[in-house]
PDB file of C-alpha atoms in Angstrom:
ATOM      1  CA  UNK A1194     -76.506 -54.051  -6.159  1.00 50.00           C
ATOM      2  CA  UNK A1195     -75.440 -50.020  -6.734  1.00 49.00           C
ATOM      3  CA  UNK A1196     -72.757 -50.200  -9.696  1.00 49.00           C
ATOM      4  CA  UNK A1197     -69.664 -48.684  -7.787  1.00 47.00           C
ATOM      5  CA  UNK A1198     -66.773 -46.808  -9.581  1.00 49.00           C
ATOM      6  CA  UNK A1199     -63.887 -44.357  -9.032  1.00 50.00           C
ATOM      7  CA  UNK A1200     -63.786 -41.838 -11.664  1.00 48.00           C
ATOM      8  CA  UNK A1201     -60.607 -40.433 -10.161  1.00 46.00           C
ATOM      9  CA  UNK A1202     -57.401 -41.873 -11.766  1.00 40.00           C
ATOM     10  CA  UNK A1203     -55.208 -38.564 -11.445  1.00 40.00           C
ATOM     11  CA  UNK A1204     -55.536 -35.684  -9.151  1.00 44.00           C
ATOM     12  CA  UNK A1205     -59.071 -35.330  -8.131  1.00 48.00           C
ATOM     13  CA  UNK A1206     -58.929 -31.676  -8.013  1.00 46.00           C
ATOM     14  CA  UNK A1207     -58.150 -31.282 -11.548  1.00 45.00           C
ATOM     15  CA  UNK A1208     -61.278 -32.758 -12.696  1.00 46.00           C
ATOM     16  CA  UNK A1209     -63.830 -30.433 -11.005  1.00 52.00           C
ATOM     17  CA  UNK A1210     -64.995 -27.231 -12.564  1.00 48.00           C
ATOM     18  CA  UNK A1211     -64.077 -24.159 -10.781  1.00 50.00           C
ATOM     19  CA  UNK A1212     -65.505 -21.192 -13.393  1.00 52.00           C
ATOM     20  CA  UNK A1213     -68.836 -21.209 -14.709  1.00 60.00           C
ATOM     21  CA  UNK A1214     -67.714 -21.603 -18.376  1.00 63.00           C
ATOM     22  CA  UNK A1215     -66.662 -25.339 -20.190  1.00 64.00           C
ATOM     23  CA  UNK A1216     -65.000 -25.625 -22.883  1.00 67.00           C
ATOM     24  CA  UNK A1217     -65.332 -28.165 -25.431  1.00 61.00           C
ATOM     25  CA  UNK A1218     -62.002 -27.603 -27.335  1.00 54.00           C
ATOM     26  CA  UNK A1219     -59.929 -30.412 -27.158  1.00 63.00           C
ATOM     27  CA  UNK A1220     -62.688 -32.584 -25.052  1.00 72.00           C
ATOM     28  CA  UNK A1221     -65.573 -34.379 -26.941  1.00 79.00           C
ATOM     29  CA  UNK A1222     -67.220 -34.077 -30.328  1.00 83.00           C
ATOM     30  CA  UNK A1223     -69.958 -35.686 -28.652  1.00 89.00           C
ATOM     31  CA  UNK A1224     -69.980 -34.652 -24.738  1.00 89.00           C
ATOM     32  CA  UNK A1225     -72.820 -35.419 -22.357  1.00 92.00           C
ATOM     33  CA  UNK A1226     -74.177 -34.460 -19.286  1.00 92.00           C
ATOM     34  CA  UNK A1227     -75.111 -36.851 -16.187  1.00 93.00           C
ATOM     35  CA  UNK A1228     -76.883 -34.497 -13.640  1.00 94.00           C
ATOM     36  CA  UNK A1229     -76.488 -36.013 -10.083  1.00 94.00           C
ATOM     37  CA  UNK A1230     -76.787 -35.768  -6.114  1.00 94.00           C
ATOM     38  CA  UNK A1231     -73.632 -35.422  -4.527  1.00 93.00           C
ATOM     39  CA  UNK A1232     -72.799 -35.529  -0.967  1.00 93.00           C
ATOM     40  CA  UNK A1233     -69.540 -34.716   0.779  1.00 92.00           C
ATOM     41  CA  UNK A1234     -68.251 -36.848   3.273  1.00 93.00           C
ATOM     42  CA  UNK A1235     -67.364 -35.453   6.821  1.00 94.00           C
ATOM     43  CA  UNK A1236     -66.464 -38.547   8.522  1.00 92.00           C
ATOM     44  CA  UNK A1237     -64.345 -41.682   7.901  1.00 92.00           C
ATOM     45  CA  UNK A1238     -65.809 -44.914   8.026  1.00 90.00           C
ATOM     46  CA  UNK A1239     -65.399 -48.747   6.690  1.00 91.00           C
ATOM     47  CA  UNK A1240     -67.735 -50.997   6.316  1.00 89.00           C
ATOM     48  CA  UNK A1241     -70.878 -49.204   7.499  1.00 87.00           C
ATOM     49  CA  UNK A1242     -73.908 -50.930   7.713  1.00 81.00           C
ATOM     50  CA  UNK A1243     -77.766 -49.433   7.315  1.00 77.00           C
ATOM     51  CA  UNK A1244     -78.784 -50.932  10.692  1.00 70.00           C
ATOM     52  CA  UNK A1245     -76.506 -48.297  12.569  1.00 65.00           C
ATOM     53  CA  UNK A1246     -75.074 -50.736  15.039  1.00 59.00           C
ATOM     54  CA  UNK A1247     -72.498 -48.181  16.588  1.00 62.00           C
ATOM     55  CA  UNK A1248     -75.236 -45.540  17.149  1.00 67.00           C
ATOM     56  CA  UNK A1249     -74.183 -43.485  14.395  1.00 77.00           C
ATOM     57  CA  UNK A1250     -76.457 -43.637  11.190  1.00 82.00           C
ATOM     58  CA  UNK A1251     -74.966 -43.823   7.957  1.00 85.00           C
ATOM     59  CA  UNK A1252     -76.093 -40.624   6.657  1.00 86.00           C
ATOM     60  CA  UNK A1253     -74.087 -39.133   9.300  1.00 88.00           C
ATOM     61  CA  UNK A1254     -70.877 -39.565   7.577  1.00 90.00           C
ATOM     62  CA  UNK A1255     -71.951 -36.600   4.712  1.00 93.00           C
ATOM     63  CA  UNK A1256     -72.539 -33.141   6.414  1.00 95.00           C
ATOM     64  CA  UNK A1257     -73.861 -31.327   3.007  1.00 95.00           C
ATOM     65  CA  UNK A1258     -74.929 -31.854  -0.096  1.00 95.00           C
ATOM     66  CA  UNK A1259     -75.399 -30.704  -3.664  1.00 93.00           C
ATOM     67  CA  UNK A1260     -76.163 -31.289  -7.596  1.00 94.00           C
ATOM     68  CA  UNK A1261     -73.225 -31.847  -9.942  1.00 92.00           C
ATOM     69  CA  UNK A1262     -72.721 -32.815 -13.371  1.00 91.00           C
ATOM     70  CA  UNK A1263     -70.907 -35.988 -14.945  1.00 89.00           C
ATOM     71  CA  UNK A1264     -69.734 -35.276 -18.175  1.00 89.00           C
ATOM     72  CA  UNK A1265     -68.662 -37.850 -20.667  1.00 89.00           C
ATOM     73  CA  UNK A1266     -67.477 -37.444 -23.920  1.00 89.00           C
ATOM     74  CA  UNK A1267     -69.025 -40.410 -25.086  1.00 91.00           C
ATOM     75  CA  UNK A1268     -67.694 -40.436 -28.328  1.00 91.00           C
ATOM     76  CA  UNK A1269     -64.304 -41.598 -26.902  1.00 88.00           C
ATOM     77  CA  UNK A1270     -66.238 -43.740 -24.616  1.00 90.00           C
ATOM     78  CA  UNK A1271     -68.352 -45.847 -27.629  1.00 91.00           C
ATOM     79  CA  UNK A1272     -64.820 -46.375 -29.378  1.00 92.00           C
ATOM     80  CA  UNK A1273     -63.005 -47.637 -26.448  1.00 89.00           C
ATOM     81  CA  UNK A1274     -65.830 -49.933 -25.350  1.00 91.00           C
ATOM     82  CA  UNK A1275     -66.025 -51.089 -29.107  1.00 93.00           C
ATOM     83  CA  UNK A1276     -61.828 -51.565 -29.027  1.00 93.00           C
ATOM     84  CA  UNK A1277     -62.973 -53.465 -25.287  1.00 92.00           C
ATOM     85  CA  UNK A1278     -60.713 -50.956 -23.756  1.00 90.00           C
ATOM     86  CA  UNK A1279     -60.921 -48.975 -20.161  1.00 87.00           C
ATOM     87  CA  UNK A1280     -63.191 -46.124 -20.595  1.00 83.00           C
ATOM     88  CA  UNK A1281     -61.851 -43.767 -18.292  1.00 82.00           C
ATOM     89  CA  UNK A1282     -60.640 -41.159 -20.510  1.00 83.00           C
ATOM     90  CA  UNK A1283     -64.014 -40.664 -21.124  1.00 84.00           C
ATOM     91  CA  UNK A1284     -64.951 -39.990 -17.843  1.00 83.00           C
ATOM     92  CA  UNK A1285     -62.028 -38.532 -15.798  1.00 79.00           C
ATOM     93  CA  UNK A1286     -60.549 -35.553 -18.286  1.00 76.00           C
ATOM     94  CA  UNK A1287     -59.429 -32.324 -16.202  1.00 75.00           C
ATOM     95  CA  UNK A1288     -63.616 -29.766 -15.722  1.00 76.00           C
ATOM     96  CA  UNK A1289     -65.234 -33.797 -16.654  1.00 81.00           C
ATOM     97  CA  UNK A1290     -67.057 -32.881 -13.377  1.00 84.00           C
ATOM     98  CA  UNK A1291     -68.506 -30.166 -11.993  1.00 87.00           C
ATOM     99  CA  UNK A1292     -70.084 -29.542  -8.193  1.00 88.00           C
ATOM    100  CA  UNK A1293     -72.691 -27.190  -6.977  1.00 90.00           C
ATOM    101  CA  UNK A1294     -72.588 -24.905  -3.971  1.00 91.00           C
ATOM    102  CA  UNK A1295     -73.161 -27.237  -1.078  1.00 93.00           C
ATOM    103  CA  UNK A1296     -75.987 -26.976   1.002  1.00 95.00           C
ATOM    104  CA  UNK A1297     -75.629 -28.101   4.920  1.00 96.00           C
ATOM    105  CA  UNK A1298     -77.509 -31.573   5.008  1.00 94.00           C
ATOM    106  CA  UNK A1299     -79.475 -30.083   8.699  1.00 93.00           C
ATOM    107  CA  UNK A1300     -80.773 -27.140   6.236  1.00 94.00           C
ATOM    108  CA  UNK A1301     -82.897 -29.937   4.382  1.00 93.00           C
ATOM    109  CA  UNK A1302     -86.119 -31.133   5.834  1.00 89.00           C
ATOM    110  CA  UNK A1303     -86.098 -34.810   4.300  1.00 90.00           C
ATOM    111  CA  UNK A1304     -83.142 -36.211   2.693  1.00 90.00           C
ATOM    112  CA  UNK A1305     -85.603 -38.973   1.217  1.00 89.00           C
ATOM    113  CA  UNK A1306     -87.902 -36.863  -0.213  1.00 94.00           C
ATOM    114  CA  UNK A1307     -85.483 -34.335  -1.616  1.00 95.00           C
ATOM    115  CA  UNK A1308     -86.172 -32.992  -5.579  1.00 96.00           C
ATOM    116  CA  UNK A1309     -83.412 -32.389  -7.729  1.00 97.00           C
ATOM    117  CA  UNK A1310     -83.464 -31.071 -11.338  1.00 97.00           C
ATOM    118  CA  UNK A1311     -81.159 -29.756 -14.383  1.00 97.00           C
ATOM    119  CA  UNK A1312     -82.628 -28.050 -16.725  1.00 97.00           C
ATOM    120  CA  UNK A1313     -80.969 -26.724 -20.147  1.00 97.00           C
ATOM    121  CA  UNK A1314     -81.409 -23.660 -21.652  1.00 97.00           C
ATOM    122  CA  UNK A1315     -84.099 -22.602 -19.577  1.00 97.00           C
ATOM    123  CA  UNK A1316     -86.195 -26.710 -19.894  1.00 97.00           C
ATOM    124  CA  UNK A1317     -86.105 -28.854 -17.101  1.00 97.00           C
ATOM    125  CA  UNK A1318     -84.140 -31.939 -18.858  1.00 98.00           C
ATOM    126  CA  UNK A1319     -83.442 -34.077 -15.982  1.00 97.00           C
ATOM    127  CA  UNK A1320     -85.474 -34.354 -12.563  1.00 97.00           C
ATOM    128  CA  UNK A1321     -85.403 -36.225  -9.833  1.00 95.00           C
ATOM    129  CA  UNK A1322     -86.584 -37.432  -5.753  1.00 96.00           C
ATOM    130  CA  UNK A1323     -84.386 -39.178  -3.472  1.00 94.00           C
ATOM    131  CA  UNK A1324     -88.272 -41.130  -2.869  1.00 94.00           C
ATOM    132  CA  UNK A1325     -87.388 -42.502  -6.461  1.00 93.00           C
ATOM    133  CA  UNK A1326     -83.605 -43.544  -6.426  1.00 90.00           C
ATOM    134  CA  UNK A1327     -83.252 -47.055  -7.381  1.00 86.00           C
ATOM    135  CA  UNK A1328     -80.577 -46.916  -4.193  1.00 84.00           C
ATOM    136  CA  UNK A1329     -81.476 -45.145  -0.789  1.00 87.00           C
ATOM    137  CA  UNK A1330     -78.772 -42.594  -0.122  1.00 90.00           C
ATOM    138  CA  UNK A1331     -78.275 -44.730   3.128  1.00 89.00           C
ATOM    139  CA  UNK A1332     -77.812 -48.453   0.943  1.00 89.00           C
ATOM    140  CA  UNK A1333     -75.442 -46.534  -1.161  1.00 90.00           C
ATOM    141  CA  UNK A1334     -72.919 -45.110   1.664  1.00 91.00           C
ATOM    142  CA  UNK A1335     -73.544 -48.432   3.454  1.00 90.00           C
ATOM    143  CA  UNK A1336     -72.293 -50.546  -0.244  1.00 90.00           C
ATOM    144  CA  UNK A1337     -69.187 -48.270  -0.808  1.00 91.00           C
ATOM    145  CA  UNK A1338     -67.924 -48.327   2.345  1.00 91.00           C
ATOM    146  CA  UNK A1339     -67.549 -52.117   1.490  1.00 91.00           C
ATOM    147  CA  UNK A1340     -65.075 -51.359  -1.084  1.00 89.00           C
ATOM    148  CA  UNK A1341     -63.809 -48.222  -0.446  1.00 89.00           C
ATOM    149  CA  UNK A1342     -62.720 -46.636   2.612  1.00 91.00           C
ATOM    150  CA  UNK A1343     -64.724 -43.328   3.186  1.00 90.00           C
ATOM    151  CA  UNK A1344     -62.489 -40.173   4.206  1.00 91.00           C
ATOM    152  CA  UNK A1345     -63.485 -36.898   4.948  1.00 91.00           C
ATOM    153  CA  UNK A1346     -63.887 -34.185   1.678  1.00 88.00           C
ATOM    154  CA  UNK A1347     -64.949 -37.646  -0.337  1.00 89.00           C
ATOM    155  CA  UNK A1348     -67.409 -37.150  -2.891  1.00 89.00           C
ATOM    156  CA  UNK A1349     -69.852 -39.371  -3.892  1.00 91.00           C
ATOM    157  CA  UNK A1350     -72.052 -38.839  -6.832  1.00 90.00           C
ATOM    158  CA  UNK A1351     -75.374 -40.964  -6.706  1.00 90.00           C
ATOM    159  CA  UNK A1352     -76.362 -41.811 -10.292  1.00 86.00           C
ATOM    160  CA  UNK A1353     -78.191 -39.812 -12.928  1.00 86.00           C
ATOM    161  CA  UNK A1354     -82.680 -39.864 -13.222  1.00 89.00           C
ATOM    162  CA  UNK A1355     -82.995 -39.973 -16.923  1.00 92.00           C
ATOM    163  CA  UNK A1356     -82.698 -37.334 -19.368  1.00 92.00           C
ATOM    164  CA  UNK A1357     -79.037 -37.707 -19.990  1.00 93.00           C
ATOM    165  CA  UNK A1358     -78.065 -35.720 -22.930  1.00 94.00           C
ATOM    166  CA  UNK A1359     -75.694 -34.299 -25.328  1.00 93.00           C
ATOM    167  CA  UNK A1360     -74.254 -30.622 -24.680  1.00 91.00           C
ATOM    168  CA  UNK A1361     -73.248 -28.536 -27.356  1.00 89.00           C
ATOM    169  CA  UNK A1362     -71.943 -24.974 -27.727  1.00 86.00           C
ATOM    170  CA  UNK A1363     -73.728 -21.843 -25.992  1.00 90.00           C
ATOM    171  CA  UNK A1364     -75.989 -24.286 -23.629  1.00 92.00           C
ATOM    172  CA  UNK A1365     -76.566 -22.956 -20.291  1.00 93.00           C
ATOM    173  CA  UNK A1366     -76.906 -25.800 -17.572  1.00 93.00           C
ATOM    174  CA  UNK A1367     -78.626 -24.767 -14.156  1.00 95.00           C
ATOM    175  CA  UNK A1368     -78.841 -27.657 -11.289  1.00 95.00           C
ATOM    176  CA  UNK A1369     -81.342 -27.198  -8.929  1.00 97.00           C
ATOM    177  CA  UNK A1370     -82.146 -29.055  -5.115  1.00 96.00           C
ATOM    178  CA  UNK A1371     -85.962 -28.310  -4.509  1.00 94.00           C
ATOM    179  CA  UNK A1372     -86.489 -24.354  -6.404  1.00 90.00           C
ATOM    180  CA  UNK A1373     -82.472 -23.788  -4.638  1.00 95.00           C
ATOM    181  CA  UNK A1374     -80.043 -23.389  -7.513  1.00 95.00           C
ATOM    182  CA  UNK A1375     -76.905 -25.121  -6.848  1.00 93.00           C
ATOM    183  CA  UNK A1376     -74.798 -23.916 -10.226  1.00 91.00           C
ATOM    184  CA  UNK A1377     -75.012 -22.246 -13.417  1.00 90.00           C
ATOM    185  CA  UNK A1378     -72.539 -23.288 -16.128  1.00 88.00           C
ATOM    186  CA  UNK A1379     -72.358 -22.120 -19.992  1.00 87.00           C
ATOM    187  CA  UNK A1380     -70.740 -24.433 -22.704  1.00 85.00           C
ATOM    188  CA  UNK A1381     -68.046 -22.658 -24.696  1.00 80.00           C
TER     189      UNK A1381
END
């Protein structure tokens, strides 16, 4: 089963990015970056199944997608999972995510063989295929729509290919769909 969380506890607009500059005063001593697929939803659903048994497939309900970034300032998060506390704070501090410019879902040839990439400082650190992902982007709509109602402008960030890493001052972070790039962000 996909491991399903919110990371939206306050305003959800107050998380995202919306400059092309971070900064790290007052967030982490320790912050990380979780480069990810992200599609927008454009259509509200429940309970949405794979097998498309009202005619409309589940990849139907996003109309564009992008890369983002999941920070976590996993310092905080490794001493509130130590202290068996929620670990949101780690996760859900205002910039703690950041989206790309989308791209319209019919301007992409084949969702399921779609690369993705981050790279840092000029090397590729993360990189990804949708042929890879643990969970099809159609299993994952399908499973949250169990638990949480889709409505339209919902984001949904699809988990992270390995190479999660620390950030520090003065890095440059570029996220990439196939040789597209999506954002550019610097680390103040």
């Amino acid at each position: 089963e996909p491991s399903l969380s919110q990371k939206f506890t306050q305003d959800f607009r107050d998380l995202f990015l919306r400059q092309t500059n971070l900064s790290l005063v007052n967030v982490s001593g320790d912050l990380h970056f979780e480069g990810e697929l992200v599609l927008r939803v454009s259509k509200k659903g429940k309970n949405l199944s794979e097998a498309h048994p009202n005619g409309i497939p589940v990849i139907d309900y996003c109309d564009a997608i992008t890369v983002g970034i999941d920070f976590t300032a996993r310092d905080l998060q490794n001493k509130l999972k130590k202290d068996s506390l929620p670990w949101e704070k780690s996760k859900s501090f205002d910039g703690s995510a950041l989206i790309g410019n989308w791209i319209n879902k019919k301007n992409i040839d084949d969702l399921n063989n779609l690369d993705f990439s981050l790279t840092k400082n000029g090397d590729i650190v993360q990189k990804g295929n949708t042929s890879k992902m643990l969970w099809k982007i159609d299993k994952l709509i399908s499973e949250i729509s169990k638990f949480f109602t889709l409505k339209i402008g919902d984001i949904i960030f699809t988990g992270t290919p390995s190479g999660v890493g620390r950030v520090n001052e003065n890095d440059n972070l570029v996220g990439y769909i196939n040789e597209k790039e999506c954002f550019s962000i610097k680390i103040k």
